[in-house]
Coordinates of C-alpha atoms in Angstrom, one line a residue:
X1 CA 202.4 148.0 102.0
X2 CA 199.3 145.8 101.7
X3 CA 196.2 146.9 103.7
X4 CA 195.2 144.8 106.7
X5 CA 192.7 142.0 106.0
X6 CA 189.1 142.7 106.9
X7 CA 187.6 140.1 109.2
X8 CA 183.8 139.6 109.4
X9 CA 182.5 139.1 113.0
X10 CA 179.2 137.3 113.2
X11 CA 177.3 137.3 116.5
X12 CA 174.8 134.5 117.2
X13 CA 172.5 136.2 119.7
X14 CA 170.4 133.4 121.4
X15 CA 170.2 130.2 119.3
X16 CA 168.3 127.1 120.1
X17 CA 170.9 125.1 122.1
X18 CA 171.1 126.7 125.6
X19 CA 168.1 127.0 127.9
X20 CA 167.2 129.9 130.2
X21 CA 168.3 128.1 133.3
X22 CA 171.9 128.0 132.1
X23 CA 172.4 131.8 132.2
X24 CA 170.4 134.8 133.4
X25 CA 172.0 136.7 130.5
X26 CA 170.6 134.6 127.7
X27 CA 168.2 136.8 125.7
X28 CA 164.7 135.4 125.5
X29 CA 162.1 138.2 125.0
X30 CA 161.9 140.4 121.8
X31 CA 163.2 143.4 123.8
X32 CA 166.2 141.4 125.1
X33 CA 167.0 140.0 121.7
X34 CA 166.8 143.4 120.2
X35 CA 169.0 145.0 122.8
X36 CA 171.6 142.3 122.6
X37 CA 171.7 142.4 118.8
X38 CA 172.0 146.2 118.6
X39 CA 174.8 146.2 121.3
X40 CA 176.6 143.4 119.5
X41 CA 176.5 145.4 116.2
X42 CA 177.8 148.5 118.0
X43 CA 180.6 146.4 119.4
X44 CA 181.7 145.4 115.9
X45 CA 179.5 142.5 114.7
X46 CA 178.8 143.0 110.9
X47 CA 176.4 140.0 110.9
X48 CA 173.7 139.2 113.4
X49 CA 172.6 135.5 113.4
X50 CA 169.1 135.3 114.8
X51 CA 166.8 132.8 116.4
X52 CA 163.6 133.4 118.3
X53 CA 162.2 132.2 121.6
X54 CA 158.8 132.0 123.3
X55 CA 159.0 135.0 125.6
X56 CA 157.0 133.2 128.3
X57 CA 159.4 130.2 128.9
X58 CA 162.3 130.7 126.5
X59 CA 161.5 127.7 124.3
X60 CA 163.0 127.9 120.8
X61 CA 160.4 128.8 118.2
X62 CA 160.4 129.3 114.4
X63 CA 157.0 131.0 114.4
X64 CA 157.4 134.0 112.0
X65 CA 155.3 136.1 114.4
X66 CA 158.0 135.7 117.1
X67 CA 160.7 137.0 114.6
X68 CA 158.4 139.9 113.5
X69 CA 158.5 141.1 117.1
X70 CA 162.2 142.1 116.8
X71 CA 163.4 142.0 113.1
X72 CA 162.0 145.5 112.1
X73 CA 163.4 147.1 115.2
X74 CA 166.9 145.7 114.7
X75 CA 166.8 146.7 111.0
X76 CA 165.7 150.2 111.7
X77 CA 168.3 150.8 114.4
X78 CA 171.3 149.1 112.7
X79 CA 172.9 148.5 109.3
X80 CA 174.1 145.0 110.4
X81 CA 173.4 142.1 108.0
X82 CA 170.6 139.9 109.3
X83 CA 171.1 136.2 109.1
X84 CA 168.1 134.0 109.9
X85 CA 168.3 130.4 111.0
X86 CA 166.9 127.5 109.1
X87 CA 168.4 125.3 111.7
X88 CA 165.9 126.2 114.5
X89 CA 166.6 123.3 116.9
X90 CA 167.4 119.7 116.4
X91 CA 163.9 118.6 117.4
X92 CA 162.0 120.7 114.8
X93 CA 160.8 119.6 111.4
X94 CA 162.5 121.0 108.3
X95 CA 159.3 122.8 107.2
X96 CA 159.0 124.5 110.7
X97 CA 162.7 125.5 110.5
X98 CA 162.2 127.1 107.0
X99 CA 159.4 129.4 107.8
X100 CA 161.3 132.6 109.0
X101 CA 163.6 132.6 106.0
X102 CA 160.8 131.9 103.6
X103 CA 158.7 134.7 105.1
X104 CA 161.2 137.4 105.6
X105 CA 163.6 136.8 102.7
X106 CA 166.8 137.9 104.6
X107 CA 170.1 138.7 103.1
X108 CA 171.6 135.5 104.6
X109 CA 170.1 132.3 106.0
X110 CA 172.0 129.5 107.8
X111 CA 171.8 126.1 106.2
X112 CA 173.1 122.9 107.8
X113 CA 174.9 120.6 105.4
X114 CA 174.2 117.2 106.8
X115 CA 172.2 115.0 109.1
X116 CA 174.0 114.2 112.4
X117 CA 173.8 113.3 116.0
X118 CA 173.6 116.5 117.9
X119 CA 174.1 115.7 121.6
X120 CA 173.1 118.3 124.1
X121 CA 172.2 115.8 126.8
X122 CA 175.6 116.1 128.6
X123 CA 174.5 119.5 129.8
X124 CA 171.9 117.9 132.0
X125 CA 174.5 116.9 134.5
X126 CA 175.8 120.5 134.9
X127 CA 172.6 122.0 136.5
X128 CA 170.9 120.9 139.7
X129 CA 167.5 122.4 138.7
X130 CA 165.7 124.0 135.8
X131 CA 163.2 126.8 135.7
X132 CA 160.9 125.1 133.1
X133 CA 159.9 121.5 132.7
X134 CA 160.6 121.6 129.0
X135 CA 164.3 122.2 129.5
X136 CA 165.5 118.9 130.8
X137 CA 163.1 117.0 128.5
X138 CA 164.5 119.0 125.5
X139 CA 168.1 118.2 126.4
X140 CA 167.4 114.5 127.1
X141 CA 165.6 114.1 123.8
X142 CA 168.9 114.8 122.0
X143 CA 170.3 111.5 123.2
X144 CA 168.0 109.7 120.7
X145 CA 167.6 112.4 118.0
X146 CA 169.1 112.7 114.6
X147 CA 169.3 116.3 113.5
X148 CA 167.8 115.8 110.0
X149 CA 169.3 117.6 107.0
X150 CA 169.0 115.2 104.1
X151 CA 169.9 116.0 100.5
X152 CA 166.1 116.4 99.8
X153 CA 165.8 118.8 102.8
X154 CA 168.8 120.9 101.6
X155 CA 167.4 121.0 98.1
X156 CA 164.1 122.2 99.4
X157 CA 165.6 125.0 101.4
X158 CA 167.8 126.1 98.5
X159 CA 164.9 126.1 96.0
X160 CA 162.6 127.9 98.4
X161 CA 165.0 130.7 99.4
X162 CA 167.3 131.2 96.4
X163 CA 164.6 132.9 94.4
X164 CA 164.4 135.6 97.1
X165 CA 168.1 136.5 96.6
X166 CA 168.9 135.1 100.0
X167 CA 172.5 133.7 100.2
X168 CA 173.5 131.1 102.7
X169 CA 175.8 130.5 105.6
X170 CA 176.6 126.9 105.0
X171 CA 177.1 125.3 108.5
X172 CA 179.6 122.4 108.3
X173 CA 179.9 120.4 111.4
X174 CA 182.2 117.8 109.9
X175 CA 184.4 117.1 106.9
X176 CA 181.6 115.2 105.1
X177 CA 179.5 118.3 105.1
X178 CA 182.1 120.1 103.0
X179 CA 181.8 117.3 100.4
X180 CA 178.0 117.7 100.5
X181 CA 178.4 121.4 99.8
X182 CA 180.8 120.6 96.9
X183 CA 178.1 118.3 95.5
X184 CA 175.6 121.1 95.4
X185 CA 178.2 123.4 93.9
X186 CA 178.9 120.9 91.1
X187 CA 175.2 120.8 90.4
X188 CA 174.9 124.5 90.2
X189 CA 172.4 124.8 93.0
X190 CA 174.8 127.1 95.0
X191 CA 177.1 129.8 93.7
X192 CA 180.3 131.3 94.9
X193 CA 181.5 133.0 97.0
X194 CA 180.4 130.3 99.4
X195 CA 180.0 131.4 103.0
X196 CA 181.3 128.4 104.9
X197 CA 180.8 128.3 108.6
X198 CA 182.9 125.5 110.2
X199 CA 181.4 124.4 113.5
X200 CA 183.7 122.8 116.1
X201 CA 182.9 121.2 119.4
X202 CA 179.3 119.9 119.1
X203 CA 178.9 116.3 120.3
X204 CA 178.3 114.4 117.1
X205 CA 180.4 116.7 114.9
X206 CA 184.1 117.4 114.5
X207 CA 186.2 118.1 117.6
X208 CA 188.2 121.1 118.8
X209 CA 191.8 120.0 118.3
X210 CA 194.1 122.3 116.3
X211 CA 194.4 119.5 113.7
X212 CA 190.6 119.5 113.3
X213 CA 190.6 123.2 112.5
X214 CA 193.5 122.8 110.1
X215 CA 191.9 119.7 108.4
X216 CA 188.7 121.7 107.8
X217 CA 190.7 124.6 106.3
X218 CA 192.8 122.3 104.0
X219 CA 189.8 120.4 102.8
X220 CA 187.8 123.5 102.0
X221 CA 190.7 125.0 100.2
X222 CA 191.0 121.9 98.1
X223 CA 187.3 121.6 97.3
X224 CA 186.5 125.2 96.7
X225 CA 189.8 126.6 95.4
X226 CA 189.4 130.0 96.9
X227 CA 185.8 130.5 95.8
X228 CA 184.7 130.7 99.4
X229 CA 184.7 132.8 102.6
X230 CA 185.7 130.8 105.6
X231 CA 184.3 131.5 109.1
X232 CA 184.5 129.4 112.3
X233 CA 182.8 129.0 115.6
X234 CA 183.8 127.0 118.7
X235 CA 181.3 125.7 121.1
X236 CA 181.4 126.5 124.8
X237 CA 184.8 127.1 126.4
X238 CA 186.5 126.5 123.0
X239 CA 185.0 129.6 121.5
X240 CA 187.9 132.0 121.9
X241 CA 190.8 129.5 121.2
X242 CA 189.1 128.2 118.0
X243 CA 188.2 131.7 116.7
X244 CA 191.7 133.0 117.5
X245 CA 193.3 130.1 115.7
X246 CA 191.1 130.4 112.6
X247 CA 191.6 134.2 112.4
X248 CA 195.3 133.6 112.3
X249 CA 194.8 131.1 109.5
X250 CA 192.9 133.7 107.4
X251 CA 189.3 133.0 108.6
X252 CA 186.4 135.0 109.8
X253 CA 184.8 134.5 113.2
X254 CA 181.5 133.9 114.9
X255 CA 180.8 134.4 118.6
X256 CA 177.7 134.9 120.7
X257 CA 175.6 133.3 123.4
X258 CA 174.2 130.7 121.0
X259 CA 177.6 129.2 120.8
X260 CA 179.0 129.8 124.3
X261 CA 177.6 131.3 127.5
X262 CA 181.1 132.1 128.8
X263 CA 183.5 135.0 128.8
X264 CA 186.3 133.2 130.5
X265 CA 186.9 130.3 132.9
X266 CA 183.9 130.2 135.3
X267 CA 182.7 133.6 134.2
X268 CA 179.3 133.9 132.4
X269 CA 179.2 136.5 129.6
X270 CA 177.0 139.3 130.6
X271 CA 176.0 140.0 127.0
X272 CA 176.7 139.1 123.4
X273 CA 178.6 142.4 123.1
X274 CA 181.1 141.2 125.7
X275 CA 182.1 138.3 123.4
X276 CA 182.2 140.6 120.4
X277 CA 184.5 142.9 122.3
X278 CA 186.8 140.1 123.3
X279 CA 187.3 138.7 119.9
X280 CA 187.7 142.2 118.5
X281 CA 190.6 142.7 120.8
X282 CA 192.2 139.5 119.6
X283 CA 191.7 140.5 115.9
X284 CA 193.2 143.9 116.5
X285 CA 196.1 142.3 118.3
X286 CA 196.7 140.1 115.2
X287 CA 196.9 143.3 113.1
X288 CA 193.6 142.6 111.4
X289 CA 190.7 145.1 110.7
X290 CA 187.1 144.6 111.5
X291 CA 184.8 144.5 108.5
X292 CA 181.8 146.9 108.5
X293 CA 178.4 145.7 107.4
X294 CA 178.9 147.3 104.0
X295 CA 182.3 145.5 103.6
X296 CA 180.7 142.2 104.7
X297 CA 178.0 142.7 102.0
X298 CA 180.7 143.2 99.4
X299 CA 182.8 140.3 100.5
X300 CA 179.8 137.9 100.5
X301 CA 178.0 139.4 97.4
X302 CA 174.8 140.1 99.4
X303 CA 171.7 141.7 97.9
X304 CA 171.4 144.5 100.5
X305 CA 169.3 145.3 103.5
X306 CA 166.7 147.2 101.4
X307 CA 165.6 144.0 99.6
X308 CA 164.4 142.0 102.7
X309 CA 160.8 141.5 103.7
X310 CA 160.8 143.1 107.1

Protein backbone atom coordinates (compact mmCIF):
# COMPACT_ATOMS: atom_id res chain seq x y z
CA UNK A 1 0.00 0.00 0.00
CA UNK A 2 1.40 3.41 -0.99
CA UNK A 3 2.24 5.91 1.76
CA UNK A 4 -0.04 8.95 2.10
CA UNK A 5 1.10 12.03 0.19
CA UNK A 6 2.95 14.68 2.19
CA UNK A 7 1.41 18.15 1.92
CA UNK A 8 3.39 21.31 2.65
CA UNK A 9 1.50 23.92 4.64
CA UNK A 10 2.79 27.46 4.20
CA UNK A 11 1.57 30.13 6.60
CA UNK A 12 1.74 33.79 5.51
CA UNK A 13 1.87 35.60 8.84
CA UNK A 14 1.06 39.28 8.22
CA UNK A 15 1.63 40.35 4.59
CA UNK A 16 1.23 43.81 3.13
CA UNK A 17 -2.43 43.74 2.09
CA UNK A 18 -4.55 44.05 5.23
CA UNK A 19 -4.31 47.06 7.52
CA UNK A 20 -4.42 47.08 11.34
CA UNK A 21 -7.98 48.44 11.51
CA UNK A 22 -9.30 45.35 9.76
CA UNK A 23 -8.52 42.96 12.61
CA UNK A 24 -7.17 43.30 16.16
CA UNK A 25 -5.45 39.96 15.60
CA UNK A 26 -3.24 41.03 12.68
CA UNK A 27 0.37 40.80 13.94
CA UNK A 28 2.26 44.09 13.66
CA UNK A 29 5.09 44.28 16.20
CA UNK A 30 8.17 42.02 16.15
CA UNK A 31 6.89 40.24 19.26
CA UNK A 32 3.50 39.61 17.65
CA UNK A 33 5.01 38.40 14.38
CA UNK A 34 7.37 36.09 16.28
CA UNK A 35 4.59 34.67 18.45
CA UNK A 36 2.24 34.11 15.50
CA UNK A 37 4.99 32.50 13.43
CA UNK A 38 6.10 30.10 16.14
CA UNK A 39 2.52 29.10 16.97
CA UNK A 40 1.81 28.49 13.27
CA UNK A 41 4.88 26.27 13.03
CA UNK A 42 3.77 24.30 16.09
CA UNK A 43 0.34 23.89 14.49
CA UNK A 44 1.89 22.28 11.40
CA UNK A 45 3.19 24.97 9.04
CA UNK A 46 6.45 23.78 7.46
CA UNK A 47 7.07 27.16 5.77
CA UNK A 48 6.61 30.62 7.26
CA UNK A 49 6.15 33.40 4.69
CA UNK A 50 7.18 36.67 6.34
CA UNK A 51 6.67 40.39 5.81
CA UNK A 52 7.49 43.16 8.28
CA UNK A 53 5.53 46.16 9.53
CA UNK A 54 6.33 49.42 11.26
CA UNK A 55 5.55 48.59 14.92
CA UNK A 56 4.17 52.10 15.51
CA UNK A 57 1.40 52.18 12.92
CA UNK A 58 1.42 48.79 11.16
CA UNK A 59 2.53 50.17 7.80
CA UNK A 60 4.24 47.55 5.56
CA UNK A 61 8.02 48.01 5.44
CA UNK A 62 10.89 46.27 3.68
CA UNK A 63 13.55 47.82 5.90
CA UNK A 64 15.94 44.96 6.76
CA UNK A 65 16.17 46.31 10.31
CA UNK A 66 12.48 45.56 10.78
CA UNK A 67 13.03 41.95 9.70
CA UNK A 68 16.12 41.64 11.92
CA UNK A 69 13.88 42.27 14.93
CA UNK A 70 12.17 38.88 14.51
CA UNK A 71 14.05 36.62 12.07
CA UNK A 72 16.75 35.34 14.48
CA UNK A 73 14.18 34.72 17.18
CA UNK A 74 12.00 32.62 14.88
CA UNK A 75 14.99 30.68 13.55
CA UNK A 76 16.30 29.90 17.04
CA UNK A 77 12.93 28.64 18.29
CA UNK A 78 11.73 26.70 15.22
CA UNK A 79 12.99 24.49 12.41
CA UNK A 80 10.43 25.93 9.98
CA UNK A 81 11.59 27.09 6.56
CA UNK A 82 11.69 30.89 6.36
CA UNK A 83 10.33 32.43 3.17
CA UNK A 84 10.91 36.19 2.78
CA UNK A 85 8.84 38.38 0.53
CA UNK A 86 10.19 40.27 -2.46
CA UNK A 87 6.62 41.42 -3.10
CA UNK A 88 6.45 43.81 -0.15
CA UNK A 89 3.42 45.84 -1.16
CA UNK A 90 2.08 47.03 -4.53
CA UNK A 91 3.19 50.63 -3.89
CA UNK A 92 6.89 49.87 -3.21
CA UNK A 93 9.74 49.98 -5.72
CA UNK A 94 11.37 46.74 -6.79
CA UNK A 95 14.65 47.75 -5.17
CA UNK A 96 12.88 48.38 -1.85
CA UNK A 97 11.13 45.05 -2.08
CA UNK A 98 14.36 43.16 -2.75
CA UNK A 99 16.31 44.32 0.30
CA UNK A 100 15.31 41.68 2.92
CA UNK A 101 16.01 38.71 0.63
CA UNK A 102 19.25 40.30 -0.55
CA UNK A 103 20.38 40.92 3.04
CA UNK A 104 19.30 37.73 4.79
CA UNK A 105 19.75 35.12 2.02
CA UNK A 106 16.76 32.97 3.05
CA UNK A 107 16.08 29.44 1.91
CA UNK A 108 13.05 30.68 -0.01
CA UNK A 109 11.92 34.08 -1.32
CA UNK A 110 8.63 34.88 -3.01
CA UNK A 111 8.75 36.27 -6.55
CA UNK A 112 5.75 37.67 -8.41
CA UNK A 113 5.68 36.60 -12.04
CA UNK A 114 4.06 39.57 -13.75
CA UNK A 115 2.89 43.17 -13.57
CA UNK A 116 -0.80 43.51 -12.78
CA UNK A 117 -3.62 45.60 -11.42
CA UNK A 118 -3.84 44.76 -7.71
CA UNK A 119 -7.06 46.25 -6.39
CA UNK A 120 -7.38 46.58 -2.63
CA UNK A 121 -9.64 49.64 -2.81
CA UNK A 122 -12.94 47.68 -2.50
CA UNK A 123 -12.01 47.07 1.15
CA UNK A 124 -12.50 50.80 1.79
CA UNK A 125 -16.27 50.35 1.84
CA UNK A 126 -16.18 47.64 4.49
CA UNK A 127 -14.86 49.79 7.33
CA UNK A 128 -16.42 52.94 8.79
CA UNK A 129 -13.20 54.24 10.33
CA UNK A 130 -9.47 53.55 10.36
CA UNK A 131 -6.94 53.85 13.17
CA UNK A 132 -4.26 55.47 10.99
CA UNK A 133 -4.44 58.01 8.20
CA UNK A 134 -2.18 55.95 5.96
CA UNK A 135 -4.66 53.05 5.77
CA UNK A 136 -7.45 54.54 3.59
CA UNK A 137 -4.89 56.40 1.46
CA UNK A 138 -2.98 53.14 0.92
CA UNK A 139 -6.09 51.25 -0.15
CA UNK A 140 -7.34 54.05 -2.40
CA UNK A 141 -3.96 54.28 -4.16
CA UNK A 142 -4.40 50.75 -5.53
CA UNK A 143 -7.25 52.04 -7.74
CA UNK A 144 -4.58 53.60 -9.96
CA UNK A 145 -1.49 51.46 -9.25
CA UNK A 146 0.10 48.81 -11.44
CA UNK A 147 1.95 46.28 -9.28
CA UNK A 148 5.17 46.31 -11.27
CA UNK A 149 6.99 43.04 -11.98
CA UNK A 150 8.55 43.45 -15.43
CA UNK A 151 10.85 40.94 -17.12
CA UNK A 152 13.76 43.19 -16.14
CA UNK A 153 12.58 43.30 -12.51
CA UNK A 154 12.25 39.52 -12.34
CA UNK A 155 15.69 39.04 -13.91
CA UNK A 156 17.19 41.45 -11.37
CA UNK A 157 15.71 39.58 -8.41
CA UNK A 158 16.76 36.20 -9.85
CA UNK A 159 20.33 37.33 -10.48
CA UNK A 160 20.61 39.02 -7.07
CA UNK A 161 19.34 36.09 -4.99
CA UNK A 162 20.27 32.97 -6.95
CA UNK A 163 23.94 33.26 -6.04
CA UNK A 164 22.93 33.00 -2.38
CA UNK A 165 21.34 29.60 -2.89
CA UNK A 166 17.88 31.08 -2.33
CA UNK A 167 15.12 29.28 -4.17
CA UNK A 168 11.86 30.93 -5.10
CA UNK A 169 8.17 30.65 -4.45
CA UNK A 170 6.88 31.78 -7.85
CA UNK A 171 3.64 33.62 -7.21
CA UNK A 172 1.33 33.28 -10.21
CA UNK A 173 -1.81 35.40 -10.10
CA UNK A 174 -2.96 34.53 -13.60
CA UNK A 175 -2.36 32.07 -16.43
CA UNK A 176 0.06 34.40 -18.22
CA UNK A 177 2.33 34.31 -15.18
CA UNK A 178 2.82 30.58 -15.72
CA UNK A 179 3.97 31.30 -19.26
CA UNK A 180 6.37 33.95 -17.96
CA UNK A 181 7.82 31.38 -15.58
CA UNK A 182 8.14 28.90 -18.47
CA UNK A 183 10.08 31.59 -20.36
CA UNK A 184 12.60 31.90 -17.54
CA UNK A 185 12.83 28.12 -17.29
CA UNK A 186 13.59 27.89 -21.02
CA UNK A 187 16.37 30.46 -20.55
CA UNK A 188 17.87 28.47 -17.68
CA UNK A 189 17.45 31.29 -15.17
CA UNK A 190 15.31 29.10 -12.89
CA UNK A 191 15.73 25.43 -12.16
CA UNK A 192 13.29 22.69 -11.16
CA UNK A 193 11.69 21.71 -8.96
CA UNK A 194 9.76 24.96 -9.41
CA UNK A 195 7.73 25.98 -6.36
CA UNK A 196 4.61 27.45 -8.02
CA UNK A 197 2.17 29.31 -5.77
CA UNK A 198 -1.12 29.92 -7.59
CA UNK A 199 -2.99 32.90 -6.16
CA UNK A 200 -6.77 33.10 -6.52
CA UNK A 201 -9.14 35.94 -5.71
CA UNK A 202 -7.07 39.13 -5.94
CA UNK A 203 -8.91 41.82 -7.92
CA UNK A 204 -6.85 42.05 -11.11
CA UNK A 205 -5.83 38.39 -11.13
CA UNK A 206 -7.55 35.08 -11.79
CA UNK A 207 -10.85 34.40 -10.01
CA UNK A 208 -11.96 31.74 -7.56
CA UNK A 209 -14.20 29.48 -9.63
CA UNK A 210 -13.41 25.77 -9.60
CA UNK A 211 -12.67 26.04 -13.31
CA UNK A 212 -10.03 28.69 -12.57
CA UNK A 213 -8.26 26.32 -10.18
CA UNK A 214 -8.45 23.44 -12.65
CA UNK A 215 -7.20 25.66 -15.50
CA UNK A 216 -4.17 26.72 -13.45
CA UNK A 217 -3.37 23.09 -12.64
CA UNK A 218 -3.78 21.87 -16.22
CA UNK A 219 -1.65 24.68 -17.62
CA UNK A 220 1.14 24.17 -15.10
CA UNK A 221 1.10 20.42 -15.79
CA UNK A 222 1.44 21.06 -19.51
CA UNK A 223 4.17 23.68 -19.21
CA UNK A 224 6.32 22.08 -16.52
CA UNK A 225 5.66 18.37 -17.06
CA UNK A 226 5.89 17.36 -13.42
CA UNK A 227 9.06 19.38 -12.66
CA UNK A 228 7.20 21.58 -10.22
CA UNK A 229 5.60 21.61 -6.78
CA UNK A 230 2.14 23.19 -6.84
CA UNK A 231 0.72 25.20 -3.97
CA UNK A 232 -2.35 27.43 -3.80
CA UNK A 233 -3.83 30.23 -1.77
CA UNK A 234 -7.30 31.71 -1.83
CA UNK A 235 -7.93 35.32 -0.79
CA UNK A 236 -10.45 36.24 1.89
CA UNK A 237 -13.45 33.98 2.34
CA UNK A 238 -12.21 31.78 -0.49
CA UNK A 239 -9.21 30.58 1.51
CA UNK A 240 -10.56 27.27 2.79
CA UNK A 241 -12.62 26.23 -0.29
CA UNK A 242 -9.70 26.92 -2.66
CA UNK A 243 -7.07 25.18 -0.54
CA UNK A 244 -9.36 22.19 0.03
CA UNK A 245 -10.03 21.87 -3.69
CA UNK A 246 -6.35 22.11 -4.58
CA UNK A 247 -5.30 19.62 -1.91
CA UNK A 248 -7.72 17.10 -3.38
CA UNK A 249 -6.10 17.76 -6.79
CA UNK A 250 -2.59 16.98 -5.54
CA UNK A 251 -1.53 20.45 -4.43
CA UNK A 252 0.05 21.97 -1.37
CA UNK A 253 -1.59 24.81 0.55
CA UNK A 254 -1.01 28.27 1.96
CA UNK A 255 -3.07 29.94 4.67
CA UNK A 256 -2.46 32.85 7.04
CA UNK A 257 -3.64 36.34 7.92
CA UNK A 258 -1.86 37.82 4.91
CA UNK A 259 -4.36 36.03 2.70
CA UNK A 260 -7.50 36.01 4.84
CA UNK A 261 -8.51 37.52 8.17
CA UNK A 262 -11.33 35.01 8.60
CA UNK A 263 -11.85 31.67 10.26
CA UNK A 264 -15.42 31.17 9.07
CA UNK A 265 -18.39 33.32 8.02
CA UNK A 266 -18.33 36.52 10.08
CA UNK A 267 -15.68 35.14 12.44
CA UNK A 268 -12.24 36.75 12.54
CA UNK A 269 -9.34 34.33 12.96
CA UNK A 270 -7.73 34.84 16.34
CA UNK A 271 -4.34 33.78 15.08
CA UNK A 272 -2.47 32.31 12.15
CA UNK A 273 -2.31 29.02 14.04
CA UNK A 274 -6.13 28.87 13.95
CA UNK A 275 -6.05 28.78 10.15
CA UNK A 276 -3.22 26.23 10.08
CA UNK A 277 -5.25 24.04 12.42
CA UNK A 278 -8.34 24.24 10.21
CA UNK A 279 -6.55 23.29 7.00
CA UNK A 280 -4.69 20.56 8.84
CA UNK A 281 -8.04 19.02 9.81
CA UNK A 282 -9.11 19.13 6.17
CA UNK A 283 -5.90 17.51 4.95
CA UNK A 284 -6.10 14.78 7.55
CA UNK A 285 -9.71 14.16 6.59
CA UNK A 286 -8.57 13.68 2.98
CA UNK A 287 -6.13 11.01 4.12
CA UNK A 288 -3.08 13.20 3.58
CA UNK A 289 -0.06 13.69 5.82
CA UNK A 290 1.47 17.01 6.84
CA UNK A 291 5.04 17.59 5.65
CA UNK A 292 7.58 18.45 8.31
CA UNK A 293 10.11 21.25 7.67
CA UNK A 294 12.74 18.61 6.86
CA UNK A 295 10.41 16.96 4.35
CA UNK A 296 9.56 20.34 2.80
CA UNK A 297 13.29 21.03 2.37
CA UNK A 298 13.71 17.71 0.60
CA UNK A 299 10.67 18.19 -1.65
CA UNK A 300 11.78 21.70 -2.68
CA UNK A 301 15.55 20.99 -2.79
CA UNK A 302 16.35 23.78 -0.33
CA UNK A 303 19.84 24.64 0.94
CA UNK A 304 19.04 24.28 4.65
CA UNK A 305 18.44 26.66 7.53
CA UNK A 306 22.12 26.77 8.52
CA UNK A 307 23.05 28.59 5.28
CA UNK A 308 20.94 31.72 5.77
CA UNK A 309 22.29 35.09 6.91
CA UNK A 310 20.34 35.50 10.14
